[in-house]
Amino acid sequence: MQQKNLSIMHPRPSSIVAALYTLRDLNVEVAILHGPPGCSFKHARLLEEDGIRVVTTALDENGFVFGGHDRLVDMLQKVEERFSPKRIGVVGTCVSMIIGEELHEAVMEANLDAPVIEVEVHAGYNDNTKGVLFALESALDVGIIDRQEFERQQHLLNEATNVEKKYGAASKEYLEPSRGDVKYTVAKRVIEMLKAGKKGICILNAKKETAYMFADITVALQEVAVKLGVEDNIVNFANLDTELGLPRVRQHAEHILADMHDNVKIDEIIGGLDEYPIAGQQVRQLIESKYKDFDFAVIAGVPHAIPMEALEGMELISITNGPRQVHPLKDMGHEHVLVEIDLHPKTLGVTNIVESEFGATLRQLALEE
C-alpha cells in the first residue's frame, strides 16, 4: 500500500538545506542547526565556502530522548561570544521536530543582542521551498525584509514549485540521471550554424549563484561569434537585473555584469537572478515582438522555465546542472541537452565568472577553425 502512495521515488531537495541557503541570502553570519551532527553536513560545509558559518548542537541519543533545549541555549550564547555576528539563524531538523523542541523559547532564554531568524522546519515536506518560505516569514517577523519583498518572494516560490512539478525533477515518479549529449558534438553544431549565417538567441536564465558558471556560456558564444565575424547574428538575454532580489542575489548580478564589462552586450534584461521561474513570459514577449525569425537558441540555467511556444521553429541547445533534468527537457523538444556536472560547488564563494565545460569546448573548437 505504501508503494502505491509514492509520487516521487528519487531523492528530493531538503527543506532544511533550502532554509540554510535562504539564511545565507539574508546575510546571516552564523546558522545553528539544531539536530544531530551529521544532518545536512555536505551542504553545511559547502555553505561555509560562501562566507556563512554553520554550526550544530550535535544532538546525540540522550538528546533524542531528553531534549536539547539547554544545549541550544548554550550554543546561541557561545556563538555570540565567539563570533559576535550581526545576524544569527537557527534551523530545526527532523529530530528537533519529532521531540517537540521549541526554538523560540531557547532564543528568548539566550537573550542575545543580535537578531535571530528562527526556522522551524524538517525534511518531511514534499516541496523544499517550504524551508525558504519559513525562513522568509521569520525574517519578516524580525524586520529584516519588508512585506512587499516577502510577498514577491512568496510568488516566486510558488512559480518555482509549479515549474518543477510540470517540467522539472518533480514531474515524474522516477527520473533516470543522465550526463546528456556530448559537449564536443553540440559545440560543433553551434559553430556550424554560426558559419552558415544562422541567427541565435543566447538566454541566461539562471538561479542565483549558479549564474557564475552559466554566464560563461554567454561569454564563450560571444567570443566564438566575434572570431567567426558573425557577432551581429547573436542577441543576449539575461536575468541579471541588479535591482531585484535579496541583497546577496543582487550582488551576484552586479559581479557578473562587471565581469562581462565591455566584452559582452546584454541586449535584453529578463528579470533578477531569483526570477528564473517567471522570466519565460518576458522571453516569450520579446521573441514574439523582435526575434521571431531567429534560427536557434542556447539556453543556460533553468531552460525548462522558458515556454516552448516562445521557441517554436528554433533549434534548441540547453544547458542545465541537473542530471535528472535531461529527460524532461528532451521530452519537451529540446534537441540538445548538456549537463555541467559539479557546477554548484564550483560557484559557491566566488565573485567572478567561472569557466564552464561547454564554454571551454566552444572556445577550443573555434581555435581550430
mmCIF file of C-alpha atoms in Angstrom:
data_model
loop_
_atom_site.group_PDB
_atom_site.id
_atom_site.type_symbol
_atom_site.label_atom_id
_atom_site.label_comp_id
_atom_site.label_asym_id
_atom_site.label_seq_id
_atom_site.Cartn_x
_atom_site.Cartn_y
_atom_site.Cartn_z
ATOM 1 C CA MET A 1 0.000 0.000 0.000
ATOM 2 C CA GLN A 2 2.855 2.362 0.876
ATOM 3 C CA GLN A 3 4.453 1.848 -2.554
ATOM 4 C CA LYS A 4 1.226 2.901 -4.289
ATOM 5 C CA ASN A 5 1.235 6.211 -2.414
ATOM 6 C CA LEU A 6 4.707 7.243 -3.532
ATOM 7 C CA SER A 7 4.562 10.086 -6.076
ATOM 8 C CA ILE A 8 8.323 10.731 -6.429
ATOM 9 C CA MET A 9 10.753 7.855 -5.918
ATOM 10 C CA HIS A 10 14.125 9.579 -6.321
ATOM 11 C CA PRO A 11 15.620 11.777 -3.546
ATOM 12 C CA ARG A 12 14.376 15.352 -3.499
ATOM 13 C CA PRO A 13 15.963 18.575 -2.173
ATOM 14 C CA SER A 14 15.571 19.111 1.567
ATOM 15 C CA SER A 15 13.638 21.938 3.206
ATOM 16 C CA ILE A 16 16.353 22.166 5.881
ATOM 17 C CA VAL A 17 19.010 22.812 3.242
ATOM 18 C CA ALA A 18 16.748 25.287 1.445
ATOM 19 C CA ALA A 19 16.353 27.196 4.721
ATOM 20 C CA LEU A 20 20.136 27.323 5.169
ATOM 21 C CA TYR A 21 20.657 28.762 1.678
ATOM 22 C CA THR A 22 17.966 31.362 2.334
ATOM 23 C CA LEU A 23 19.654 32.425 5.580
ATOM 24 C CA ARG A 24 22.826 32.928 3.570
ATOM 25 C CA ASP A 25 20.948 35.144 1.089
ATOM 26 C CA LEU A 26 19.646 37.151 4.067
ATOM 27 C CA ASN A 27 23.259 37.816 5.084
ATOM 28 C CA VAL A 28 23.077 35.694 8.247
ATOM 29 C CA GLU A 29 26.616 35.282 9.548
ATOM 30 C CA VAL A 30 26.144 32.154 11.687
ATOM 31 C CA ALA A 31 23.471 29.456 11.292
ATOM 32 C CA ILE A 32 22.874 26.898 14.044
ATOM 33 C CA LEU A 33 21.471 23.528 13.014
ATOM 34 C CA HIS A 34 19.581 22.140 16.000
ATOM 35 C CA GLY A 35 19.933 18.403 15.481
ATOM 36 C CA PRO A 36 22.403 15.552 15.010
ATOM 37 C CA PRO A 37 25.931 16.446 13.871
ATOM 38 C CA GLY A 38 25.541 14.701 10.509
ATOM 39 C CA CYS A 39 22.345 16.479 9.448
ATOM 40 C CA SER A 40 22.830 18.263 6.074
ATOM 41 C CA PHE A 41 26.597 18.114 6.607
ATOM 42 C CA LYS A 42 27.551 18.294 2.915
ATOM 43 C CA HIS A 43 25.625 21.483 2.221
ATOM 44 C CA ALA A 44 26.600 22.944 5.606
ATOM 45 C CA ARG A 45 30.253 22.600 4.654
ATOM 46 C CA LEU A 46 29.654 23.921 1.142
ATOM 47 C CA LEU A 47 27.921 26.990 2.537
ATOM 48 C CA GLU A 48 30.950 27.792 4.659
ATOM 49 C CA GLU A 49 32.779 28.295 1.335
ATOM 50 C CA ASP A 50 30.233 31.040 0.721
ATOM 51 C CA GLY A 51 31.007 33.016 3.861
ATOM 52 C CA ILE A 52 28.382 31.783 6.329
ATOM 53 C CA ARG A 53 29.406 29.760 9.391
ATOM 54 C CA VAL A 54 27.224 26.703 10.024
ATOM 55 C CA VAL A 55 27.440 25.056 13.453
ATOM 56 C CA THR A 56 25.412 22.272 15.061
ATOM 57 C CA THR A 57 24.075 21.495 18.512
ATOM 58 C CA ALA A 58 25.163 17.897 17.740
ATOM 59 C CA LEU A 59 22.286 16.138 19.493
ATOM 60 C CA ASP A 60 23.084 12.516 20.402
ATOM 61 C CA GLU A 61 20.963 9.631 21.700
ATOM 62 C CA ASN A 62 20.487 11.358 25.055
ATOM 63 C CA GLY A 63 19.287 14.476 23.281
ATOM 64 C CA PHE A 64 16.853 12.420 21.200
ATOM 65 C CA VAL A 65 15.254 11.170 24.445
ATOM 66 C CA PHE A 66 15.624 14.042 26.918
ATOM 67 C CA GLY A 67 15.608 17.038 24.566
ATOM 68 C CA GLY A 68 18.184 19.623 23.524
ATOM 69 C CA HIS A 69 16.816 22.893 24.916
ATOM 70 C CA ASP A 70 19.773 23.612 27.226
ATOM 71 C CA ARG A 71 22.263 22.654 24.544
ATOM 72 C CA LEU A 72 20.646 25.116 22.091
ATOM 73 C CA VAL A 73 20.682 27.938 24.659
ATOM 74 C CA ASP A 74 24.370 27.251 25.326
ATOM 75 C CA MET A 75 25.140 27.191 21.604
ATOM 76 C CA LEU A 76 23.351 30.501 20.975
ATOM 77 C CA GLN A 77 25.349 32.187 23.727
ATOM 78 C CA LYS A 78 28.603 30.590 22.593
ATOM 79 C CA VAL A 79 28.035 31.744 19.004
ATOM 80 C CA GLU A 80 27.507 35.344 20.120
ATOM 81 C CA GLU A 81 30.532 35.272 22.414
ATOM 82 C CA ARG A 82 32.861 33.668 19.867
ATOM 83 C CA PHE A 83 31.821 35.242 16.544
ATOM 84 C CA SER A 84 29.974 38.454 17.515
ATOM 85 C CA PRO A 85 27.644 38.035 14.497
ATOM 86 C CA LYS A 86 25.361 40.819 13.341
ATOM 87 C CA ARG A 87 22.684 38.286 12.411
ATOM 88 C CA ILE A 88 22.069 34.664 13.548
ATOM 89 C CA GLY A 89 19.869 31.869 12.191
ATOM 90 C CA VAL A 90 18.532 28.782 13.981
ATOM 91 C CA VAL A 91 17.263 25.929 11.831
ATOM 92 C CA GLY A 92 15.268 22.963 13.071
ATOM 93 C CA THR A 93 15.759 19.389 11.891
ATOM 94 C CA CYS A 94 13.708 16.205 11.767
ATOM 95 C CA VAL A 95 14.960 15.292 15.240
ATOM 96 C CA SER A 96 14.035 18.630 16.833
ATOM 97 C CA MET A 97 10.589 18.384 15.232
ATOM 98 C CA ILE A 98 9.978 14.817 16.475
ATOM 99 C CA ILE A 99 10.997 15.574 20.066
ATOM 100 C CA GLY A 100 8.964 18.805 20.030
ATOM 101 C CA GLU A 101 11.717 21.351 20.635
ATOM 102 C CA GLU A 102 10.586 24.991 20.780
ATOM 103 C CA LEU A 103 13.303 27.068 19.117
ATOM 104 C CA HIS A 104 11.704 30.349 20.201
ATOM 105 C CA GLU A 105 11.887 29.513 23.913
ATOM 106 C CA ALA A 106 15.615 28.830 23.654
ATOM 107 C CA VAL A 107 16.200 32.044 21.706
ATOM 108 C CA MET A 108 14.335 34.078 24.307
ATOM 109 C CA GLU A 109 16.250 32.443 27.150
ATOM 110 C CA ALA A 110 19.608 33.068 25.447
ATOM 111 C CA ASN A 111 18.741 36.813 25.369
ATOM 112 C CA LEU A 112 21.148 37.829 22.607
ATOM 113 C CA ASP A 113 21.898 41.282 21.206
ATOM 114 C CA ALA A 114 21.879 40.124 17.576
ATOM 115 C CA PRO A 115 18.562 39.419 15.802
ATOM 116 C CA VAL A 116 17.813 35.701 15.402
ATOM 117 C CA ILE A 117 15.906 34.235 12.468
ATOM 118 C CA GLU A 118 14.172 31.077 13.730
ATOM 119 C CA VAL A 119 13.230 28.441 11.156
ATOM 120 C CA GLU A 120 11.011 25.661 12.491
ATOM 121 C CA VAL A 121 11.486 23.128 9.691
ATOM 122 C CA HIS A 122 12.163 19.471 8.949
ATOM 123 C CA ALA A 123 12.905 17.448 5.812
ATOM 124 C CA GLY A 124 9.474 15.872 5.524
ATOM 125 C CA TYR A 125 7.957 18.425 3.161
ATOM 126 C CA ASN A 126 7.484 17.369 -0.461
ATOM 127 C CA ASP A 127 8.336 20.901 -1.637
ATOM 128 C CA ASN A 128 11.717 22.093 -0.436
ATOM 129 C CA THR A 129 10.535 25.669 -0.986
ATOM 130 C CA LYS A 130 8.792 25.320 2.403
ATOM 131 C CA GLY A 131 12.192 25.841 4.027
ATOM 132 C CA VAL A 132 12.675 29.058 2.068
ATOM 133 C CA LEU A 133 9.217 30.307 2.970
ATOM 134 C CA PHE A 134 9.639 29.612 6.694
ATOM 135 C CA ALA A 135 12.972 31.465 6.737
ATOM 136 C CA LEU A 136 11.431 34.441 4.942
ATOM 137 C CA GLU A 137 8.442 34.531 7.321
ATOM 138 C CA SER A 138 10.812 34.665 10.284
ATOM 139 C CA ALA A 139 12.914 37.364 8.573
ATOM 140 C CA LEU A 140 9.713 39.367 8.082
ATOM 141 C CA ASP A 141 8.818 38.945 11.773
ATOM 142 C CA VAL A 142 12.161 40.353 12.959
ATOM 143 C CA GLY A 143 12.101 43.199 10.421
ATOM 144 C CA ILE A 144 14.906 42.073 8.109
ATOM 145 C CA ILE A 145 12.701 42.164 5.000
ATOM 146 C CA ASP A 146 9.514 44.123 4.402
ATOM 147 C CA ARG A 147 6.051 42.839 3.484
ATOM 148 C CA GLN A 148 6.450 43.770 -0.197
ATOM 149 C CA GLU A 149 9.650 41.734 -0.623
ATOM 150 C CA PHE A 150 8.141 38.825 1.326
ATOM 151 C CA GLU A 151 5.103 38.688 -0.975
ATOM 152 C CA ARG A 152 7.342 38.957 -4.036
ATOM 153 C CA GLN A 153 9.460 36.035 -2.813
ATOM 154 C CA GLN A 154 6.339 34.045 -1.970
ATOM 155 C CA HIS A 155 5.065 34.471 -5.535
ATOM 156 C CA LEU A 156 8.418 33.361 -6.984
ATOM 157 C CA LEU A 157 8.476 30.286 -4.746
ATOM 158 C CA ASN A 158 5.029 29.230 -5.907
ATOM 159 C CA GLU A 159 6.058 29.674 -9.533
ATOM 160 C CA ALA A 160 9.306 27.743 -8.998
ATOM 161 C CA THR A 161 7.353 24.858 -7.476
ATOM 162 C CA ASN A 162 4.935 24.864 -10.421
ATOM 163 C CA VAL A 163 7.792 24.769 -12.941
ATOM 164 C CA GLU A 164 9.461 21.827 -11.195
ATOM 165 C CA LYS A 165 6.205 19.861 -10.984
ATOM 166 C CA LYS A 166 5.277 20.489 -14.620
ATOM 167 C CA TYR A 167 8.649 20.229 -16.362
ATOM 168 C CA GLY A 168 11.394 19.597 -13.806
ATOM 169 C CA ALA A 169 12.773 16.989 -11.447
ATOM 170 C CA ALA A 170 9.385 16.614 -9.698
ATOM 171 C CA SER A 171 7.500 15.961 -12.930
ATOM 172 C CA LYS A 172 7.754 12.160 -12.950
ATOM 173 C CA GLU A 173 7.697 9.307 -10.476
ATOM 174 C CA TYR A 174 11.280 8.374 -11.290
ATOM 175 C CA LEU A 175 13.818 10.153 -13.493
ATOM 176 C CA GLU A 176 16.974 8.397 -14.598
ATOM 177 C CA PRO A 177 20.019 10.674 -14.135
ATOM 178 C CA SER A 178 21.899 11.396 -17.359
ATOM 179 C CA ARG A 179 25.011 13.322 -18.410
ATOM 180 C CA GLY A 180 23.183 14.496 -21.549
ATOM 181 C CA ASP A 181 24.697 14.919 -25.005
ATOM 182 C CA VAL A 182 28.409 15.080 -25.785
ATOM 183 C CA LYS A 183 29.610 18.667 -25.488
ATOM 184 C CA TYR A 184 32.070 18.341 -28.366
ATOM 185 C CA THR A 185 29.318 17.265 -30.767
ATOM 186 C CA VAL A 186 26.943 20.033 -29.715
ATOM 187 C CA ALA A 187 29.675 22.694 -29.844
ATOM 188 C CA LYS A 188 30.450 21.622 -33.416
ATOM 189 C CA ARG A 189 26.781 22.043 -34.294
ATOM 190 C CA VAL A 190 26.674 25.567 -32.804
ATOM 191 C CA ILE A 191 29.750 26.616 -34.765
ATOM 192 C CA GLU A 192 28.304 25.036 -37.918
ATOM 193 C CA MET A 193 25.147 27.139 -37.536
ATOM 194 C CA LEU A 194 27.137 30.328 -36.930
ATOM 195 C CA LYS A 195 29.292 29.702 -40.003
ATOM 196 C CA ALA A 196 26.128 29.163 -42.044
ATOM 197 C CA GLY A 197 24.961 32.665 -41.064
ATOM 198 C CA LYS A 198 22.119 31.474 -38.845
ATOM 199 C CA LYS A 199 20.856 33.813 -36.132
ATOM 200 C CA GLY A 200 20.778 32.754 -32.495
ATOM 201 C CA ILE A 201 19.457 33.884 -29.119
ATOM 202 C CA CYS A 202 21.589 33.195 -26.061
ATOM 203 C CA ILE A 203 19.369 33.079 -22.958
ATOM 204 C CA LEU A 204 20.857 33.142 -19.462
ATOM 205 C CA ASN A 205 18.029 32.153 -17.111
ATOM 206 C CA ALA A 206 19.960 31.060 -14.054
ATOM 207 C CA LYS A 207 19.234 30.572 -10.383
ATOM 208 C CA LYS A 208 21.234 32.836 -8.050
ATOM 209 C CA GLU A 209 24.933 31.879 -7.677
ATOM 210 C CA THR A 210 24.772 29.208 -10.387
ATOM 211 C CA ALA A 211 24.822 32.117 -12.844
ATOM 212 C CA TYR A 212 28.574 32.497 -12.265
ATOM 213 C CA MET A 213 29.146 29.432 -14.465
ATOM 214 C CA PHE A 214 26.138 29.578 -16.775
ATOM 215 C CA ALA A 215 27.146 33.157 -17.697
ATOM 216 C CA ASP A 216 30.378 31.750 -19.118
ATOM 217 C CA ILE A 217 28.353 30.183 -21.936
ATOM 218 C CA THR A 218 27.100 33.647 -22.918
ATOM 219 C CA VAL A 219 30.685 34.918 -22.875
ATOM 220 C CA ALA A 220 32.043 31.936 -24.830
ATOM 221 C CA LEU A 221 29.359 32.161 -27.513
ATOM 222 C CA GLN A 222 30.101 35.864 -27.907
ATOM 223 C CA GLU A 223 33.830 35.184 -28.260
ATOM 224 C CA VAL A 224 33.235 32.494 -30.884
ATOM 225 C CA ALA A 225 30.789 34.697 -32.827
ATOM 226 C CA VAL A 226 33.335 37.540 -32.856
ATOM 227 C CA LYS A 227 36.066 35.191 -34.079
ATOM 228 C CA LEU A 228 33.832 33.991 -36.919
ATOM 229 C CA GLY A 229 32.786 37.573 -37.751
ATOM 230 C CA VAL A 230 29.075 36.969 -37.047
ATOM 231 C CA GLU A 231 28.616 38.729 -33.689
ATOM 232 C CA ASP A 232 25.641 40.656 -35.081
ATOM 233 C CA ASN A 233 23.814 37.335 -35.503
ATOM 234 C CA ILE A 234 23.676 36.763 -31.733
ATOM 235 C CA VAL A 235 21.432 38.552 -29.219
ATOM 236 C CA ASN A 236 21.850 38.036 -25.480
ATOM 237 C CA PHE A 237 19.066 37.750 -22.893
ATOM 238 C CA ALA A 238 19.964 37.550 -19.198
ATOM 239 C CA ASN A 239 18.134 37.616 -15.845
ATOM 240 C CA LEU A 240 20.736 39.982 -14.413
ATOM 241 C CA ASP A 241 18.611 42.837 -13.061
ATOM 242 C CA THR A 242 20.684 44.358 -10.255
ATOM 243 C CA GLU A 243 17.680 45.982 -8.561
ATOM 244 C CA LEU A 244 15.725 42.822 -7.752
ATOM 245 C CA GLY A 245 16.174 40.179 -5.057
ATOM 246 C CA LEU A 246 17.681 39.757 -1.626
ATOM 247 C CA PRO A 247 20.949 41.665 -1.073
ATOM 248 C CA ARG A 248 23.315 38.802 -1.881
ATOM 249 C CA VAL A 249 21.343 37.909 -5.027
ATOM 250 C CA ARG A 250 21.560 41.472 -6.371
ATOM 251 C CA GLN A 251 25.282 41.416 -5.673
ATOM 252 C CA HIS A 252 25.750 38.297 -7.821
ATOM 253 C CA ALA A 253 24.188 40.130 -10.787
ATOM 254 C CA GLU A 254 26.486 43.115 -10.234
ATOM 255 C CA HIS A 255 29.579 40.886 -10.136
ATOM 256 C CA ILE A 256 28.668 39.043 -13.344
ATOM 257 C CA LEU A 257 27.863 42.202 -15.308
ATOM 258 C CA ALA A 258 31.121 43.767 -14.124
ATOM 259 C CA ASP A 259 32.995 40.667 -15.271
ATOM 260 C CA MET A 260 31.389 40.825 -18.712
ATOM 261 C CA HIS A 261 32.334 44.513 -18.851
ATOM 262 C CA ASP A 262 32.706 45.695 -22.442
ATOM 263 C CA ASN A 263 33.142 42.227 -23.943
ATOM 264 C CA VAL A 264 29.502 41.136 -23.884
ATOM 265 C CA LYS A 265 26.469 43.284 -24.565
ATOM 266 C CA ILE A 266 23.299 42.121 -22.821
ATOM 267 C CA ASP A 267 20.553 43.128 -25.244
ATOM 268 C CA GLU A 268 17.603 42.207 -23.023
ATOM 269 C CA ILE A 269 17.358 42.011 -19.231
ATOM 270 C CA ILE A 270 14.632 39.479 -18.438
ATOM 271 C CA GLY A 271 14.474 39.767 -14.623
ATOM 272 C CA GLY A 272 16.517 39.217 -11.487
ATOM 273 C CA LEU A 273 18.531 36.141 -10.557
ATOM 274 C CA ASP A 274 15.679 34.929 -8.352
ATOM 275 C CA GLU A 275 13.110 35.404 -11.130
ATOM 276 C CA TYR A 276 14.095 32.366 -13.212
ATOM 277 C CA PRO A 277 10.643 30.741 -12.761
ATOM 278 C CA ILE A 278 8.797 33.720 -14.299
ATOM 279 C CA ALA A 279 11.356 35.083 -16.786
ATOM 280 C CA GLY A 280 9.936 32.856 -19.516
ATOM 281 C CA GLN A 281 6.941 35.124 -20.024
ATOM 282 C CA GLN A 282 9.186 38.076 -20.789
ATOM 283 C CA VAL A 283 11.282 35.913 -23.104
ATOM 284 C CA ARG A 284 8.143 34.954 -24.992
ATOM 285 C CA GLN A 285 7.019 38.576 -25.407
ATOM 286 C CA LEU A 286 10.457 39.667 -26.580
ATOM 287 C CA ILE A 287 10.762 36.891 -29.153
ATOM 288 C CA GLU A 288 7.255 37.481 -30.492
ATOM 289 C CA SER A 289 7.872 41.209 -30.894
ATOM 290 C CA LYS A 290 11.511 41.323 -32.046
ATOM 291 C CA TYR A 291 13.177 37.967 -32.699
ATOM 292 C CA LYS A 292 10.659 35.641 -34.368
ATOM 293 C CA ASP A 293 12.900 34.854 -37.337
ATOM 294 C CA PHE A 294 15.843 33.559 -35.299
ATOM 295 C CA ASP A 295 17.110 30.072 -36.068
ATOM 296 C CA PHE A 296 18.383 28.682 -32.777
ATOM 297 C CA ALA A 297 18.532 29.339 -29.056
ATOM 298 C CA VAL A 298 21.188 28.471 -26.474
ATOM 299 C CA ILE A 299 19.547 28.408 -23.030
ATOM 300 C CA ALA A 300 21.603 28.071 -19.845
ATOM 301 C CA GLY A 301 20.404 27.654 -16.267
ATOM 302 C CA VAL A 302 16.727 26.700 -15.982
ATOM 303 C CA PRO A 303 15.733 26.054 -19.630
ATOM 304 C CA HIS A 304 12.515 24.269 -18.660
ATOM 305 C CA ALA A 305 11.082 27.563 -17.321
ATOM 306 C CA ILE A 306 11.010 29.001 -20.861
ATOM 307 C CA PRO A 307 7.675 28.162 -22.570
ATOM 308 C CA MET A 308 8.128 26.042 -25.666
ATOM 309 C CA GLU A 309 5.683 28.126 -27.716
ATOM 310 C CA ALA A 310 8.136 31.026 -27.367
ATOM 311 C CA LEU A 311 10.851 28.938 -29.028
ATOM 312 C CA GLU A 312 8.814 27.445 -31.850
ATOM 313 C CA GLY A 313 10.831 26.864 -35.014
ATOM 314 C CA MET A 314 14.218 27.224 -33.313
ATOM 315 C CA GLU A 315 16.817 24.517 -32.790
ATOM 316 C CA LEU A 316 17.343 24.335 -29.018
ATOM 317 C CA ILE A 317 20.611 23.828 -27.164
ATOM 318 C CA SER A 318 20.033 23.724 -23.411
ATOM 319 C CA ILE A 319 22.492 23.551 -20.552
ATOM 320 C CA THR A 320 21.474 22.505 -17.035
ATOM 321 C CA ASN A 321 23.298 21.373 -13.909
ATOM 322 C CA GLY A 322 20.721 18.701 -13.069
ATOM 323 C CA PRO A 323 21.322 15.169 -14.419
ATOM 324 C CA ARG A 324 17.650 14.391 -13.748
ATOM 325 C CA GLN A 325 16.623 17.340 -15.940
ATOM 326 C CA VAL A 326 17.930 15.802 -19.175
ATOM 327 C CA HIS A 327 14.990 13.530 -19.963
ATOM 328 C CA PRO A 328 12.279 16.124 -19.171
ATOM 329 C CA LEU A 329 13.996 18.642 -21.475
ATOM 330 C CA LYS A 330 14.273 16.049 -24.251
ATOM 331 C CA ASP A 331 10.574 15.259 -23.778
ATOM 332 C CA MET A 332 9.767 18.966 -24.132
ATOM 333 C CA GLY A 333 11.527 19.042 -27.523
ATOM 334 C CA HIS A 334 15.000 20.402 -26.750
ATOM 335 C CA GLU A 335 17.233 18.799 -29.413
ATOM 336 C CA HIS A 336 20.499 19.101 -27.475
ATOM 337 C CA VAL A 337 20.736 18.921 -23.673
ATOM 338 C CA LEU A 338 24.018 19.304 -21.799
ATOM 339 C CA VAL A 339 24.892 18.958 -18.119
ATOM 340 C CA GLU A 340 27.518 20.965 -16.282
ATOM 341 C CA ILE A 341 28.463 18.461 -13.576
ATOM 342 C CA ASP A 342 29.526 19.775 -10.141
ATOM 343 C CA LEU A 343 28.504 23.304 -11.089
ATOM 344 C CA HIS A 344 27.137 24.253 -7.685
ATOM 345 C CA PRO A 345 30.226 23.501 -5.553
ATOM 346 C CA LYS A 346 32.321 25.480 -8.051
ATOM 347 C CA THR A 347 30.136 28.582 -7.822
ATOM 348 C CA LEU A 348 29.937 28.993 -4.040
ATOM 349 C CA GLY A 349 32.120 31.744 -2.619
ATOM 350 C CA VAL A 350 33.151 33.164 -5.992
ATOM 351 C CA THR A 351 32.740 36.714 -7.283
ATOM 352 C CA ASN A 352 33.815 36.179 -10.894
ATOM 353 C CA ILE A 353 32.507 34.164 -13.829
ATOM 354 C CA VAL A 354 33.656 30.514 -13.655
ATOM 355 C CA GLU A 355 34.612 28.687 -16.864
ATOM 356 C CA SER A 356 32.093 26.044 -17.950
ATOM 357 C CA GLU A 357 32.905 22.808 -19.778
ATOM 358 C CA PHE A 358 30.680 23.756 -22.704
ATOM 359 C CA GLY A 359 32.204 27.238 -22.891
ATOM 360 C CA ALA A 360 35.705 25.762 -22.890
ATOM 361 C CA THR A 361 34.720 23.298 -25.628
ATOM 362 C CA LEU A 362 33.282 26.069 -27.805
ATOM 363 C CA ARG A 363 36.454 28.143 -27.404
ATOM 364 C CA GLN A 364 38.737 25.216 -28.245
ATOM 365 C CA LEU A 365 36.801 24.273 -31.374
ATOM 366 C CA ALA A 366 36.756 27.890 -32.548
ATOM 367 C CA LEU A 367 40.542 27.977 -32.234
ATOM 368 C CA GLU A 368 40.741 25.011 -34.596
ATOM 369 C CA GLU A 369 38.682 26.744 -37.275
#
